[in-house]
Amino acid sequence: MKVLVVGSGGREHALCWKLHQSPSVTQVLCAPGNPGIASVARCLAIAAEDIPTLLQCAQSEQVDLVVVGPEVPLVMGLADQLRSAGFAVFGPDQAAAELEGSKAFSKQIMQEAGVPTAAFEVHHNADEAEALIRRWGAPIVVKASGLAAGKGVVVAEDVETAVAAARDMLSGNSFGSAGAEVVIEACLRGEEASCLFIVSGDTIVPLASSQDHKALNEGDRGPNTGGMGAYSPAPCVTPAIADGVLEQIVRPVIATLKQRGIHFIGTLYAGIMLCDDGPKTLEFNVRFGDPECQPLMMRLQSDLGTVLLAAAQGTLEDVPLQWSDESAICVVVASRGYPAAFNKGESIKGLSDIEAQGATVFHAGTAMKDGQLVNNGGRVLGVTASAPDLAAARETVYQALSALRWQGAYYRRDIAHRALT
Ligand SMILES: Nc1ncnc2c1ncn2[C@@H]1O[C@H](COP(=O)(O)OP(=O)(O)OP(=O)(O)O)[C@@H](O)[C@H]1O
Ligand SMILES: [Mg+2]
């Protein structure tokens, strides 16, 4: 079959890489893709949010399956439009994508489904938000309800920080309409894990466990980013915890959506806090995590094309998932300065030496300029490797990274520390 992948990040590179290896897939297209993706897919210069042109492209290329990587086109309704035109699509409709697109909606569904999550209130008015924050006290969490590229959450250790964050969001200054509604939550403590599921109607298939590092700096300190690294499996997600997340969180949420006439097809990502009194849901995303997708794809042994097509067509129960026993790790290489301002257009070399040492380089924010590979975004590369155990995988990845020749590179040297200490 011919598959069109929408997106241009490390996640989409890992998906295209795996689809390219899938016996069921004859051709991979990617819109818009990036220079790394171009080695495993035919890239088409169409933005991931350009729904009319993507629809035309799916038609003219006669693709058999469309896989939507990022959340923005899903929340805009790309999957709905493709399905109406008769295409098999892996990715939820707009109504289901609201689980990620609106944190207020997501919390309401969690409440209705009776799943464990932090106590919350939704506010639209700054004075009322402030009154609640002062009543509850710190620590407290303030979230822009809409999409904010991983930057719309403030975990405030004191009341004034929380009040300032809520006022800033509600004024529209930092997040525009995404901040017009805020969710104020009780602060949970514990270790975090990502539990991903492939969902197709009533069929819910868990993926292998994984954990990411959102903080910029070593020791999980500093500002939050889109993700600085990830690994799989995550030892803190025991089989009992994984089962609890499936039965007590994901199944009830999917059932509650169904009662509202909303059918979920795609990846459901539950962000979980492992609290002393059991797992609690921090959030839902409606797509693969980036960078969690990279180690997951490295460990997946099944034919990804078959799995995603089956999910799109409602026959997922017939397709078991197989995972390698190995551990995989992805270290994100970012532009120095990210998530604040950084330079673009710096030359990046040494990638073939990295790969010669047994790692795979997934591209995210790269571009070609005058025939040279340069950085063109905040998160630039996802250097990924697998090995019989996590310590060996980490050794491979960091050893390989010593071959990177790019002055402006920044990466954490402690990815997976929580699983190894
Ligand atoms: N109730 C809470 N208590 C403590 N920490 C929280 C809480 N909610 C969120 N956080 C912290 O903030 C981070 C981001 O929150 P959340 O996952 O809701 O935001 P997001 O911007 O949608 O993230 P992502 O980019 O992963 O989708 C979480 O990973 C967690 O570390
Ligand atoms: Mg999210």
XYZ file of C-alpha atoms and ligand atoms in Angstrom:
453
model
C 0.000 0.000 0.000
C 0.886 3.647 -0.409
C 0.961 5.662 2.834
C 0.939 9.427 3.325
C 2.397 10.648 6.631
C 1.581 14.219 7.678
C 4.165 16.148 9.708
C 7.840 17.051 9.777
C 9.309 16.190 13.181
C 11.359 13.430 14.752
C 8.143 11.533 15.419
C 7.230 11.576 11.732
C 10.759 10.548 10.747
C 10.486 7.535 13.077
C 7.037 6.659 11.666
C 8.259 6.955 8.057
C 11.394 4.917 8.904
C 9.256 2.126 10.332
C 6.682 2.262 7.518
C 9.532 2.132 4.988
C 10.573 -1.200 6.616
C 6.999 -2.557 6.646
C 6.422 -5.427 4.196
C 2.847 -4.188 3.650
C 4.017 -0.747 2.503
C 5.267 -0.149 -1.030
C 5.604 3.618 -0.920
C 5.836 6.256 1.831
C 4.999 9.904 1.150
C 5.469 12.634 3.736
C 4.043 16.163 3.843
C 6.050 18.231 4.354
C 8.785 15.950 5.793
C 12.385 17.080 6.321
C 15.838 16.255 4.906
C 16.148 13.129 7.072
C 12.690 11.870 6.155
C 13.652 12.289 2.498
C 15.894 9.220 2.808
C 12.908 6.958 3.599
C 9.951 8.766 1.991
C 9.062 11.029 -0.919
C 8.595 14.472 0.624
C 5.876 16.792 -0.667
C 6.028 20.530 -0.021
C 2.642 20.803 1.704
C 2.281 22.220 5.216
C 0.766 19.887 7.825
C -2.030 22.443 8.437
C -2.919 22.970 4.761
C -6.006 20.760 4.779
C -7.321 21.497 1.242
C -3.960 20.771 -0.401
C -3.414 17.613 1.696
C -6.839 16.385 0.595
C -6.028 17.070 -3.063
C -2.698 15.301 -2.654
C -4.285 12.194 -1.083
C -6.621 12.096 -4.078
C -4.078 12.691 -6.836
C -1.588 10.241 -5.275
C -4.369 7.701 -4.587
C -2.962 6.840 -1.194
C -4.306 3.846 0.744
C -3.709 5.257 4.208
C -3.046 8.662 5.758
C -1.193 8.816 9.093
C -1.450 12.183 10.835
C 1.512 12.841 13.165
C 0.953 16.186 14.952
C -1.994 17.435 16.998
C -2.644 20.743 15.235
C -4.087 19.335 11.972
C -6.119 16.794 13.976
C -7.666 19.540 16.107
C -8.326 21.485 12.867
C -10.319 18.544 11.460
C -7.933 17.041 8.883
C -8.987 13.471 9.705
C -12.707 14.304 9.346
C -12.190 15.772 5.889
C -10.054 12.869 4.686
C -12.555 10.306 6.015
C -15.458 12.122 4.359
C -13.542 11.820 1.099
C -13.289 8.060 1.640
C -9.693 7.682 2.868
C -8.494 5.318 5.588
C -7.006 7.613 8.233
C -4.963 6.912 11.337
C -5.720 9.852 13.646
C -8.847 11.019 15.468
C -11.642 13.243 14.189
C -11.867 16.818 15.430
C -14.382 15.959 18.172
C -12.125 13.237 19.603
C -9.007 15.404 19.182
C -10.563 17.852 21.662
C -9.208 15.525 24.359
C -5.908 17.248 23.595
C -7.185 20.469 21.980
C -9.148 21.522 25.045
C -7.826 20.680 28.486
C -11.164 21.836 29.924
C -13.047 19.302 27.755
C -10.513 16.631 28.632
C -10.968 17.170 32.379
C -14.765 17.127 31.985
C -14.567 13.775 30.194
C -12.229 12.427 32.897
C -14.631 13.583 35.582
C -17.626 12.054 33.795
C -15.718 8.789 33.275
C -14.708 8.738 36.947
C -10.993 8.387 36.209
C -8.394 9.483 38.773
C -7.070 12.966 38.006
C -6.174 16.146 39.906
C -9.045 18.244 41.321
C -9.704 21.197 38.989
C -11.791 24.191 38.030
C -12.172 25.866 34.649
C -12.050 29.677 34.548
C -12.541 32.427 31.963
C -12.335 35.414 34.278
C -9.045 36.594 35.822
C -10.538 37.816 39.123
C -12.367 34.553 39.670
C -9.242 32.559 38.764
C -7.225 34.618 41.241
C -9.798 34.062 43.983
C -9.630 30.298 43.463
C -5.815 30.274 43.481
C -5.762 32.228 46.757
C -8.353 29.880 48.255
C -6.486 26.696 47.249
C -2.976 28.035 47.886
C 0.317 26.798 46.414
C 1.682 24.610 44.985
C -0.924 24.834 42.245
C -1.001 24.234 38.495
C -2.305 26.693 35.891
C -2.907 25.508 32.315
C -3.950 27.254 29.132
C -6.832 25.097 27.918
C -5.960 25.238 24.210
C -2.912 24.030 22.266
C 0.313 25.731 23.331
C 3.064 23.479 21.906
C 3.950 22.067 25.337
C 4.479 25.524 26.878
C 1.059 26.322 28.314
C 1.440 24.776 31.783
C 2.809 26.521 34.864
C 3.455 24.434 37.961
C 3.564 27.256 40.506
C 5.321 26.848 43.825
C 3.808 30.084 45.160
C 0.482 31.864 44.835
C 1.788 35.030 43.151
C 3.397 33.042 40.322
C 0.124 31.197 39.765
C -1.947 34.393 39.786
C 0.435 36.061 37.340
C 0.313 33.014 35.035
C -3.490 32.892 35.069
C -3.765 36.638 34.399
C -1.215 36.429 31.598
C -3.033 33.520 29.940
C -6.483 35.086 30.288
C -5.275 38.422 28.908
C -4.364 36.656 25.667
C -0.786 37.971 25.799
C 1.167 34.743 25.638
C -1.130 32.113 24.194
C -3.784 34.028 22.276
C -7.142 32.278 22.201
C -5.567 29.072 23.635
C -5.370 30.941 26.963
C -8.877 32.419 26.934
C -9.881 29.519 29.154
C -7.650 28.207 31.942
C -7.714 24.999 33.931
C -6.527 25.358 37.516
C -5.483 22.083 39.100
C -4.297 20.678 42.376
C -0.590 19.862 42.207
C 0.260 16.154 42.125
C 3.608 14.696 43.151
C 5.230 11.550 41.836
C 7.062 10.072 38.898
C 5.631 10.627 35.413
C 5.183 8.069 32.664
C 3.721 8.066 29.175
C 1.197 5.312 28.483
C 0.286 5.112 24.807
C -2.509 3.113 23.220
C -3.621 2.461 19.691
C -7.377 2.844 19.742
C -9.933 1.870 17.142
C -13.493 2.014 18.401
C -13.775 -0.474 21.257
C -10.375 -2.061 20.597
C -7.584 -0.608 22.709
C -4.050 -1.940 22.242
C -1.360 -0.783 24.687
C 2.048 0.156 23.309
C 5.242 -0.606 25.223
C 5.904 1.699 28.173
C 8.039 4.806 27.826
C 9.128 7.875 29.702
C 10.258 11.266 28.456
C 12.227 14.167 29.889
C 10.425 17.470 29.397
C 12.821 19.702 31.326
C 15.648 21.406 29.442
C 18.441 20.743 31.925
C 20.088 17.773 33.536
C 18.482 16.562 36.753
C 15.079 17.404 35.175
C 15.484 21.089 35.960
C 14.854 24.267 34.019
C 12.047 25.235 31.671
C 9.787 22.698 30.013
C 10.465 21.838 26.385
C 8.753 19.660 23.792
C 10.911 16.822 25.175
C 14.684 16.359 25.508
C 14.819 12.573 25.378
C 12.880 9.376 25.993
C 13.343 5.683 26.510
C 11.408 2.438 26.436
C 10.591 0.347 28.398
C 10.104 2.482 31.513
C 10.726 0.233 34.536
C 8.415 2.350 36.755
C 5.456 1.210 34.619
C 5.001 -2.285 36.006
C 2.540 -4.659 34.296
C 0.062 -3.961 37.136
C 0.304 -0.209 36.591
C -0.039 -0.601 32.823
C -3.138 -2.717 33.339
C -4.593 -0.208 35.807
C -4.104 2.645 33.344
C -5.873 0.629 30.643
C -8.814 -0.525 32.765
C -9.324 2.434 35.092
C -8.361 5.332 32.851
C -8.346 4.641 29.137
C -11.291 2.252 28.798
C -13.687 4.480 30.794
C -12.619 7.550 28.798
C -13.151 5.822 25.451
C -16.548 4.563 26.674
C -17.560 8.059 27.822
C -16.612 9.512 24.441
C -18.648 6.792 22.753
C -21.716 7.725 24.827
C -21.353 11.191 23.333
C -21.195 9.684 19.846
C -17.435 10.235 19.531
C -15.384 7.334 18.124
C -11.650 7.452 18.632
C -9.273 6.146 15.951
C -5.596 6.838 16.502
C -3.035 7.046 19.273
C -4.248 7.981 22.727
C -1.418 9.173 24.919
C -2.143 9.257 28.629
C 0.297 11.354 30.637
C 0.311 9.681 34.038
C 1.585 10.716 37.459
C 2.439 7.698 39.606
C 1.163 9.016 42.934
C 1.404 7.237 46.283
C -2.295 6.378 46.089
C -2.163 5.127 42.485
C -1.780 6.446 38.916
C -3.536 9.720 38.111
C -4.095 11.261 34.690
C -2.224 14.495 33.987
C -3.415 14.916 30.426
C -4.311 13.243 27.167
C -2.650 13.719 23.827
C -4.171 12.319 20.652
C -0.984 11.379 18.785
C 2.340 9.669 19.409
C 4.637 11.520 21.782
C 7.720 13.125 20.313
C 10.331 11.869 21.326
C 8.635 8.755 22.847
C 7.738 7.609 19.330
C 11.405 7.202 18.358
C 12.353 4.499 20.938
C 8.934 2.868 20.494
C 9.375 2.529 16.734
C 12.855 1.146 17.293
C 11.417 -1.595 19.532
C 8.311 -2.387 17.463
C 8.685 -5.602 15.515
C 5.238 -5.726 13.944
C 4.465 -4.354 10.476
C 3.497 -0.759 11.334
C 1.586 -0.316 8.064
C -0.653 -3.296 8.842
C -1.291 -2.080 12.400
C -2.210 1.481 11.445
C -4.375 0.404 8.494
C -6.213 -2.095 10.714
C -6.855 0.664 13.272
C -8.114 2.963 10.511
C -10.419 0.248 9.153
C -11.735 -1.084 12.474
C -10.022 -4.498 12.353
C -7.367 -3.864 14.976
C -8.362 -6.802 17.201
C -6.920 -9.142 14.563
C -3.441 -7.591 14.721
C -1.216 -8.376 17.730
C 1.737 -6.092 18.477
C 5.203 -7.542 18.926
C 8.029 -5.763 20.732
C 11.741 -6.427 20.890
C 13.057 -7.324 24.364
C 15.735 -4.695 23.893
C 15.716 -1.230 25.450
C 15.790 1.855 23.260
C 16.716 5.431 24.044
C 16.441 8.717 22.155
C 18.545 11.756 23.034
C 17.252 14.998 21.537
C 19.849 17.405 20.196
C 18.520 20.960 20.350
C 19.742 24.332 19.158
C 21.578 26.075 21.997
C 19.178 28.679 23.449
C 15.989 26.647 22.879
C 13.221 26.922 24.161
C 14.031 30.674 24.056
C 15.714 32.343 21.052
C 18.420 30.489 19.087
C 20.377 30.823 15.857
C 19.334 29.001 12.718
C 21.313 28.020 9.655
C 24.334 26.534 11.470
C 26.095 23.705 9.680
C 25.586 20.183 11.092
C 28.089 17.448 10.257
C 29.090 14.019 11.482
C 25.728 12.278 11.122
C 27.106 9.380 9.084
C 29.780 8.850 11.756
C 27.041 8.755 14.407
C 25.187 6.129 12.399
C 28.375 4.144 11.806
C 28.542 3.714 15.584
C 25.191 1.984 15.732
C 22.767 4.834 16.405
C 19.964 6.048 14.153
C 19.570 9.778 13.581
C 15.975 10.966 13.304
C 15.672 14.503 11.977
C 13.328 17.111 13.418
C 14.339 20.761 12.889
C 16.815 20.377 10.035
C 16.902 21.957 6.577
C 19.169 22.011 3.536
C 20.871 25.333 2.736
C 23.260 25.621 -0.211
C 23.626 21.848 -0.256
C 24.485 21.702 3.465
C 22.508 20.352 6.380
C 21.678 23.135 8.881
C 19.567 23.581 12.003
C 16.159 25.116 11.367
C 14.247 24.594 14.610
C 14.514 24.179 18.364
C 14.684 20.415 18.572
C 16.870 19.334 15.698
C 17.902 15.654 15.925
C 16.775 12.583 17.855
C 19.728 10.238 18.152
C 18.312 6.817 18.972
C 19.763 3.388 19.707
C 18.709 0.068 21.133
C 20.661 -2.614 22.995
C 19.954 -5.611 25.233
C 19.648 -3.294 28.241
C 19.092 0.386 28.831
C 22.597 1.071 30.159
C 24.131 -0.356 26.980
C 21.695 1.579 24.768
C 22.604 4.790 26.583
C 26.309 4.035 26.213
C 25.854 3.529 22.453
C 23.901 6.732 21.979
C 26.288 8.992 23.912
C 29.358 7.370 22.388
C 27.881 7.918 18.925
C 27.006 11.533 19.765
C 30.671 12.323 20.307
C 30.937 12.220 16.493
C 28.502 15.137 16.099
C 30.116 18.208 14.587
C 27.865 21.187 15.279
C 29.026 24.052 17.493
C 25.555 25.171 18.533
C 24.330 21.766 19.702
C 22.835 21.257 23.147
C 21.777 17.935 24.598
C 21.275 16.474 28.045
C 23.797 13.875 29.148
C 21.539 12.171 31.668
C 18.624 10.839 29.634
C 17.137 7.746 31.353
C 18.857 8.588 34.665
C 15.715 7.747 36.626
C 15.624 4.234 35.212
C 19.329 3.648 35.798
C 19.854 4.914 39.342
N -1.710 18.528 38.217
C -0.400 18.536 38.066
N 0.431 18.379 39.119
C 1.786 18.432 38.975
N 2.410 18.609 37.817
C 1.637 18.749 36.706
C 0.205 18.717 36.780
N -0.269 18.881 35.513
C 0.805 19.002 34.724
N 1.955 18.930 35.421
C 3.329 19.005 34.873
O 3.332 19.820 33.711
C 3.700 19.053 32.548
C 2.898 19.506 31.367
O 1.507 19.324 31.646
P 0.537 18.750 30.538
O 1.018 17.410 30.187
O -0.867 18.907 30.988
O 0.812 19.828 29.394
P 1.051 19.760 27.838
O 1.526 21.113 27.511
O -0.164 19.307 27.156
O 2.222 18.715 27.660
P 2.610 17.873 26.337
O 3.502 18.769 25.561
O 3.312 16.657 26.883
O 1.359 17.520 25.639
C 3.457 17.618 32.961
O 4.262 16.741 32.234
C 3.806 17.642 34.436
O 5.204 17.600 34.621
Mg -0.586 17.723 25.947
